[in-house]
């Protein structure tokens, strides 16, 4: 067969997959009965014979490597896959080939990395490939290359479209930039952030090496290639065997090369090898010309030399700077036994951070001289001065007594430290055992044919932890706390609450943690409660943490706790209390060099939301713009968090009547979001809702309905966004006069809000208010008025009688009165709403213009066409200051003005206006819309 016989390869694969698990006689019968040509049958028989000679664990994997990988992956430059065009190959590995590609459909200019599975991939390879897609879809972190898209080739090869990272391996970047030791460590901490984030999502990378850690020209770290990652998800994975396939031996851990279970400790070792490379320019086990057997023996049995003694090209990389703590940190991460390494990536990060702050590190055994040396290095001037004064005053005897006392204190400290080290070792050992048990529970041998998913594995781990460790309460409390965090990360918020409470109760029973640790645990409990929609319990937990922190202040922990408290207050419908708490957190972040990093940005984001809630739109817009700039600098223009900021800033601009800017940001966010998010993603759905709201104001009713319906026609788990989307579409339907559809959407929205939010939550005020108006028009008049009155009261209690939400209530009462013919009441409601709105909105703001429309409609309803004409002319002038020239809402207004001209002696001009604007109205409103029907009625008057 020729190298270009892709259809033949597809047939071979189908026959091979069908036959591989059948007995020999059944295989032959199936092959004889197939319609395949003789060369194809011979090739299948040859591959089956090879497969039969292989060990079961290798059978499906190795055949492809030896036989058909290069044959089946020879894509040419210019070949198109979906909207992407191949440019060149940029890498290949055990799970596929990676190409540089670019999007060519004209909708979105972007270079991407496109990874394609082999066309003769085995079931095992395809499973790994699809697993990588699931892994990447779950990981959204600034230091992890993001999944953008996916698809399949014509011959059914799956492919992934990933963020293209234009960078260099971290080791090359450090060398080329001639980074000093501290700069390399700070860069390494970003790698740890990414790995730790993956671990929190139950994902182990298992192939950390310089080639999988790229650094861009701006200095941003990106972790790549989760192709050999391990995820606790399915019984298809054998937790007892780790294949060497796809790994680089120079950076593999002892347990990997021995085929033993891999845990998060495997990634700690991988990070250790990377750190060693950054220190020395070499891997801890250089391969050179050694055989694989010798390399494996070295990895398993030979401890690498301390980095400070390693030479490259005859020189030592950093010389004496690596002696002591750097040597010890790398050595601890590279221990042969997983339980002797750092128990987590977080511990490794913490030790490096301590080293950078010139504080004692865990990897170096404590001693008085060591601690004193660290103290002197942090405060050299003060230490020298103190020592001089001390020696001058105390003399030799006093110095001797002082040293004796210090030795006694050091002895006591060592005893305490030994106890703490023993407790931490017990916890680390138990944690390693817990992870091992979780992996083993997913193995086919223990699963007995069942599919074991993440939830089952966690439940097994929770039960095992609860049923054991009765004589080790401190270890048990720590493990339960860890499991609570994992439950939280996987969206099981109520389970996280229960486990965190259990951990706290156990800690209380054995004297418990210190105040700072207990405050941190209570603060996390508050966050878990909030996600579980128990805002009252969240508030009490966070207030308890606040009280403890007043007794033992910790500025950073206090800032985090206040930030969490602010979010709870906002969701509880108490924006002013939220602002107080968030400002307390922000005052701390402002003092930090990085303004608090991600956490500080999140605080400012929530602060902007709260200012928006009290109608301080200029402050909200300023904060949202700051957050947007920070996110663009940190993540880039297309990151999910950046897109979230686009639509929040646009929302503020809508309130400030800066509609052109609002439309620009919303259109950018929506169109970009559709290309990088799944349809059920919360950011995309929130953006769709906001974009549709702006389109409604501008008169693009059809487009607004289409966008909202597209977002609602997916199975999404976030119920709050579903409720908000339904409310927005219900309002749009109502604006168009489609009452049945409006009522159905608003009823569904109301039901969801009642189930997930307290009655006082302002998030649902608008949708419930719209429902009240719709109820008055659909047969539930009294209940509708009662609901409007209730929302008005709740709004006044939270925001005051002069809040713009009260003005919105009057606007709805005015529309109801106009519809019901109670014309004498309409103007009083309009006047009251106007008085309030003038405090918040410019005279040409859409909210003010809606009142102008009502006034003009009232004049026409009263047959006062002269006044109606005057009001419509003024309205049109204000609208033209606000909306783009092609906005359909202008055509609707011009058509209404034309009708008044028919009655005021300028019939020809009126007919012209009606005729000129009818096409625009018909193009942007469905036939059921009131605007559409009114335009047709006016046009019919001309016939």
mmCIF file with all atom_site columns, C-alpha atoms in Angstrom, residues 668-758:
data_model
loop_
_atom_site.group_PDB
_atom_site.id
_atom_site.type_symbol
_atom_site.label_atom_id
_atom_site.label_alt_id
_atom_site.label_comp_id
_atom_site.label_asym_id
_atom_site.label_entity_id
_atom_site.label_seq_id
_atom_site.pdbx_PDB_ins_code
_atom_site.Cartn_x
_atom_site.Cartn_y
_atom_site.Cartn_z
_atom_site.occupancy
_atom_site.B_iso_or_equiv
_atom_site.pdbx_formal_charge
_atom_site.auth_seq_id
_atom_site.auth_comp_id
_atom_site.auth_asym_id
_atom_site.auth_atom_id
_atom_site.pdbx_PDB_model_num
ATOM 1  C CA . UNK A 1 668 ? -15.762 41.610 21.271 1.00 0.00 ? 668 UNK A CA 1
ATOM 2  C CA . UNK A 1 669 ? -16.485 39.554 24.383 1.00 0.00 ? 669 UNK A CA 1
ATOM 3  C CA . UNK A 1 670 ? -19.353 37.633 22.785 1.00 0.00 ? 670 UNK A CA 1
ATOM 4  C CA . UNK A 1 671 ? -17.675 36.807 19.471 1.00 0.00 ? 671 UNK A CA 1
ATOM 5  C CA . UNK A 1 672 ? -14.388 35.834 21.104 1.00 0.00 ? 672 UNK A CA 1
ATOM 6  C CA . UNK A 1 673 ? -16.174 33.875 23.833 1.00 0.00 ? 673 UNK A CA 1
ATOM 7  C CA . UNK A 1 674 ? -18.059 31.758 21.295 1.00 0.00 ? 674 UNK A CA 1
ATOM 8  C CA . UNK A 1 675 ? -14.752 30.623 19.841 1.00 0.00 ? 675 UNK A CA 1
ATOM 9  C CA . UNK A 1 676 ? -13.005 29.645 23.067 1.00 0.00 ? 676 UNK A CA 1
ATOM 10 C CA . UNK A 1 677 ? -15.837 28.520 25.377 1.00 0.00 ? 677 UNK A CA 1
ATOM 11 C CA . UNK A 1 678 ? -18.260 25.646 25.359 1.00 0.00 ? 678 UNK A CA 1
ATOM 12 C CA . UNK A 1 679 ? -21.878 26.856 24.919 1.00 0.00 ? 679 UNK A CA 1
ATOM 13 C CA . UNK A 1 680 ? -22.705 26.227 28.603 1.00 0.00 ? 680 UNK A CA 1
ATOM 14 C CA . UNK A 1 681 ? -19.795 28.266 29.993 1.00 0.00 ? 681 UNK A CA 1
ATOM 15 C CA . UNK A 1 682 ? -20.906 30.825 32.569 1.00 0.00 ? 682 UNK A CA 1
ATOM 16 C CA . UNK A 1 683 ? -18.808 33.641 31.087 1.00 0.00 ? 683 UNK A CA 1
ATOM 17 C CA . UNK A 1 684 ? -20.237 33.158 27.602 1.00 0.00 ? 684 UNK A CA 1
ATOM 18 C CA . UNK A 1 685 ? -23.803 32.970 28.931 1.00 0.00 ? 685 UNK A CA 1
ATOM 19 C CA . UNK A 1 686 ? -23.382 36.110 31.037 1.00 0.00 ? 686 UNK A CA 1
ATOM 20 C CA . UNK A 1 687 ? -21.917 37.951 28.071 1.00 0.00 ? 687 UNK A CA 1
ATOM 21 C CA . UNK A 1 688 ? -24.761 36.776 25.827 1.00 0.00 ? 688 UNK A CA 1
ATOM 22 C CA . UNK A 1 689 ? -27.311 38.138 28.294 1.00 0.00 ? 689 UNK A CA 1
ATOM 23 C CA . UNK A 1 690 ? -25.610 41.516 28.559 1.00 0.00 ? 690 UNK A CA 1
ATOM 24 C CA . UNK A 1 691 ? -25.194 41.803 24.797 1.00 0.00 ? 691 UNK A CA 1
ATOM 25 C CA . UNK A 1 692 ? -28.864 40.953 24.242 1.00 0.00 ? 692 UNK A CA 1
ATOM 26 C CA . UNK A 1 693 ? -29.905 43.631 26.747 1.00 0.00 ? 693 UNK A CA 1
ATOM 27 C CA . UNK A 1 694 ? -27.975 46.265 24.821 1.00 0.00 ? 694 UNK A CA 1
ATOM 28 C CA . UNK A 1 695 ? -29.417 45.045 21.513 1.00 0.00 ? 695 UNK A CA 1
ATOM 29 C CA . UNK A 1 696 ? -32.928 45.355 22.989 1.00 0.00 ? 696 UNK A CA 1
ATOM 30 C CA . UNK A 1 697 ? -32.287 48.972 23.927 1.00 0.00 ? 697 UNK A CA 1
ATOM 31 C CA . UNK A 1 698 ? -31.093 49.670 20.382 1.00 0.00 ? 698 UNK A CA 1
ATOM 32 C CA . UNK A 1 699 ? -34.059 47.903 18.770 1.00 0.00 ? 699 UNK A CA 1
ATOM 33 C CA . UNK A 1 700 ? -32.357 44.735 17.471 1.00 0.00 ? 700 UNK A CA 1
ATOM 34 C CA . UNK A 1 701 ? -35.094 42.474 18.837 1.00 0.00 ? 701 UNK A CA 1
ATOM 35 C CA . UNK A 1 702 ? -34.595 39.505 16.502 1.00 0.00 ? 702 UNK A CA 1
ATOM 36 C CA . UNK A 1 703 ? -30.857 39.367 17.141 1.00 0.00 ? 703 UNK A CA 1
ATOM 37 C CA . UNK A 1 704 ? -31.367 39.628 20.890 1.00 0.00 ? 704 UNK A CA 1
ATOM 38 C CA . UNK A 1 705 ? -33.833 36.718 20.914 1.00 0.00 ? 705 UNK A CA 1
ATOM 39 C CA . UNK A 1 706 ? -31.511 34.571 18.793 1.00 0.00 ? 706 UNK A CA 1
ATOM 40 C CA . UNK A 1 707 ? -28.540 35.142 21.118 1.00 0.00 ? 707 UNK A CA 1
ATOM 41 C CA . UNK A 1 708 ? -30.543 34.396 24.265 1.00 0.00 ? 708 UNK A CA 1
ATOM 42 C CA . UNK A 1 709 ? -32.209 31.304 22.781 1.00 0.00 ? 709 UNK A CA 1
ATOM 43 C CA . UNK A 1 710 ? -28.855 29.914 21.658 1.00 0.00 ? 710 UNK A CA 1
ATOM 44 C CA . UNK A 1 711 ? -27.517 30.208 25.205 1.00 0.00 ? 711 UNK A CA 1
ATOM 45 C CA . UNK A 1 712 ? -30.657 28.677 26.720 1.00 0.00 ? 712 UNK A CA 1
ATOM 46 C CA . UNK A 1 713 ? -30.755 25.728 24.318 1.00 0.00 ? 713 UNK A CA 1
ATOM 47 C CA . UNK A 1 714 ? -27.840 24.014 26.077 1.00 0.00 ? 714 UNK A CA 1
ATOM 48 C CA . UNK A 1 715 ? -27.717 21.887 29.194 1.00 0.00 ? 715 UNK A CA 1
ATOM 49 C CA . UNK A 1 716 ? -25.962 24.204 31.661 1.00 0.00 ? 716 UNK A CA 1
ATOM 50 C CA . UNK A 1 717 ? -25.402 23.517 35.352 1.00 0.00 ? 717 UNK A CA 1
ATOM 51 C CA . UNK A 1 718 ? -25.160 27.112 36.556 1.00 0.00 ? 718 UNK A CA 1
ATOM 52 C CA . UNK A 1 719 ? -28.759 27.843 37.490 1.00 0.00 ? 719 UNK A CA 1
ATOM 53 C CA . UNK A 1 720 ? -28.315 31.517 38.309 1.00 0.00 ? 720 UNK A CA 1
ATOM 54 C CA . UNK A 1 721 ? -27.219 32.365 34.767 1.00 0.00 ? 721 UNK A CA 1
ATOM 55 C CA . UNK A 1 722 ? -30.100 30.291 33.408 1.00 0.00 ? 722 UNK A CA 1
ATOM 56 C CA . UNK A 1 723 ? -32.562 32.281 35.516 1.00 0.00 ? 723 UNK A CA 1
ATOM 57 C CA . UNK A 1 724 ? -31.070 35.594 34.371 1.00 0.00 ? 724 UNK A CA 1
ATOM 58 C CA . UNK A 1 725 ? -31.123 34.549 30.709 1.00 0.00 ? 725 UNK A CA 1
ATOM 59 C CA . UNK A 1 726 ? -34.758 33.484 30.993 1.00 0.00 ? 726 UNK A CA 1
ATOM 60 C CA . UNK A 1 727 ? -35.680 36.792 32.646 1.00 0.00 ? 727 UNK A CA 1
ATOM 61 C CA . UNK A 1 728 ? -33.907 38.791 29.922 1.00 0.00 ? 728 UNK A CA 1
ATOM 62 C CA . UNK A 1 729 ? -35.585 36.861 27.128 1.00 0.00 ? 729 UNK A CA 1
ATOM 63 C CA . UNK A 1 730 ? -38.922 37.125 28.913 1.00 0.00 ? 730 UNK A CA 1
ATOM 64 C CA . UNK A 1 731 ? -38.520 40.901 29.027 1.00 0.00 ? 731 UNK A CA 1
ATOM 65 C CA . UNK A 1 732 ? -37.651 40.980 25.325 1.00 0.00 ? 732 UNK A CA 1
ATOM 66 C CA . UNK A 1 733 ? -40.706 38.885 24.479 1.00 0.00 ? 733 UNK A CA 1
ATOM 67 C CA . UNK A 1 734 ? -42.839 41.252 26.558 1.00 0.00 ? 734 UNK A CA 1
ATOM 68 C CA . UNK A 1 735 ? -41.415 44.318 24.817 1.00 0.00 ? 735 UNK A CA 1
ATOM 69 C CA . UNK A 1 736 ? -42.483 42.713 21.536 1.00 0.00 ? 736 UNK A CA 1
ATOM 70 C CA . UNK A 1 737 ? -45.977 41.877 22.793 1.00 0.00 ? 737 UNK A CA 1
ATOM 71 C CA . UNK A 1 738 ? -45.460 38.088 22.880 1.00 0.00 ? 738 UNK A CA 1
ATOM 72 C CA . UNK A 1 739 ? -47.162 37.659 26.255 1.00 0.00 ? 739 UNK A CA 1
ATOM 73 C CA . UNK A 1 740 ? -47.417 33.852 26.438 1.00 0.00 ? 740 UNK A CA 1
ATOM 74 C CA . UNK A 1 741 ? -43.715 33.384 25.713 1.00 0.00 ? 741 UNK A CA 1
ATOM 75 C CA . UNK A 1 742 ? -42.803 36.181 28.137 1.00 0.00 ? 742 UNK A CA 1
ATOM 76 C CA . UNK A 1 743 ? -44.856 34.688 30.964 1.00 0.00 ? 743 UNK A CA 1
ATOM 77 C CA . UNK A 1 744 ? -43.398 31.216 30.461 1.00 0.00 ? 744 UNK A CA 1
ATOM 78 C CA . UNK A 1 745 ? -39.784 32.463 30.607 1.00 0.00 ? 745 UNK A CA 1
ATOM 79 C CA . UNK A 1 746 ? -40.380 34.731 33.586 1.00 0.00 ? 746 UNK A CA 1
ATOM 80 C CA . UNK A 1 747 ? -42.208 32.033 35.554 1.00 0.00 ? 747 UNK A CA 1
ATOM 81 C CA . UNK A 1 748 ? -39.273 29.660 35.050 1.00 0.00 ? 748 UNK A CA 1
ATOM 82 C CA . UNK A 1 749 ? -36.825 32.353 36.091 1.00 0.00 ? 749 UNK A CA 1
ATOM 83 C CA . UNK A 1 750 ? -38.851 33.160 39.198 1.00 0.00 ? 750 UNK A CA 1
ATOM 84 C CA . UNK A 1 751 ? -38.952 29.479 40.226 1.00 0.00 ? 751 UNK A CA 1
ATOM 85 C CA . UNK A 1 752 ? -35.158 29.097 39.929 1.00 0.00 ? 752 UNK A CA 1
ATOM 86 C CA . UNK A 1 753 ? -34.432 32.277 41.874 1.00 0.00 ? 753 UNK A CA 1
ATOM 87 C CA . UNK A 1 754 ? -36.749 31.145 44.685 1.00 0.00 ? 754 UNK A CA 1
ATOM 88 C CA . UNK A 1 755 ? -34.788 27.896 44.952 1.00 0.00 ? 755 UNK A CA 1
ATOM 89 C CA . UNK A 1 756 ? -31.251 29.320 44.959 1.00 0.00 ? 756 UNK A CA 1
ATOM 90 C CA . UNK A 1 757 ? -31.409 32.835 46.442 1.00 0.00 ? 757 UNK A CA 1
ATOM 91 C CA . UNK A 1 758 ? -32.942 34.431 49.532 1.00 0.00 ? 758 UNK A CA 1
#
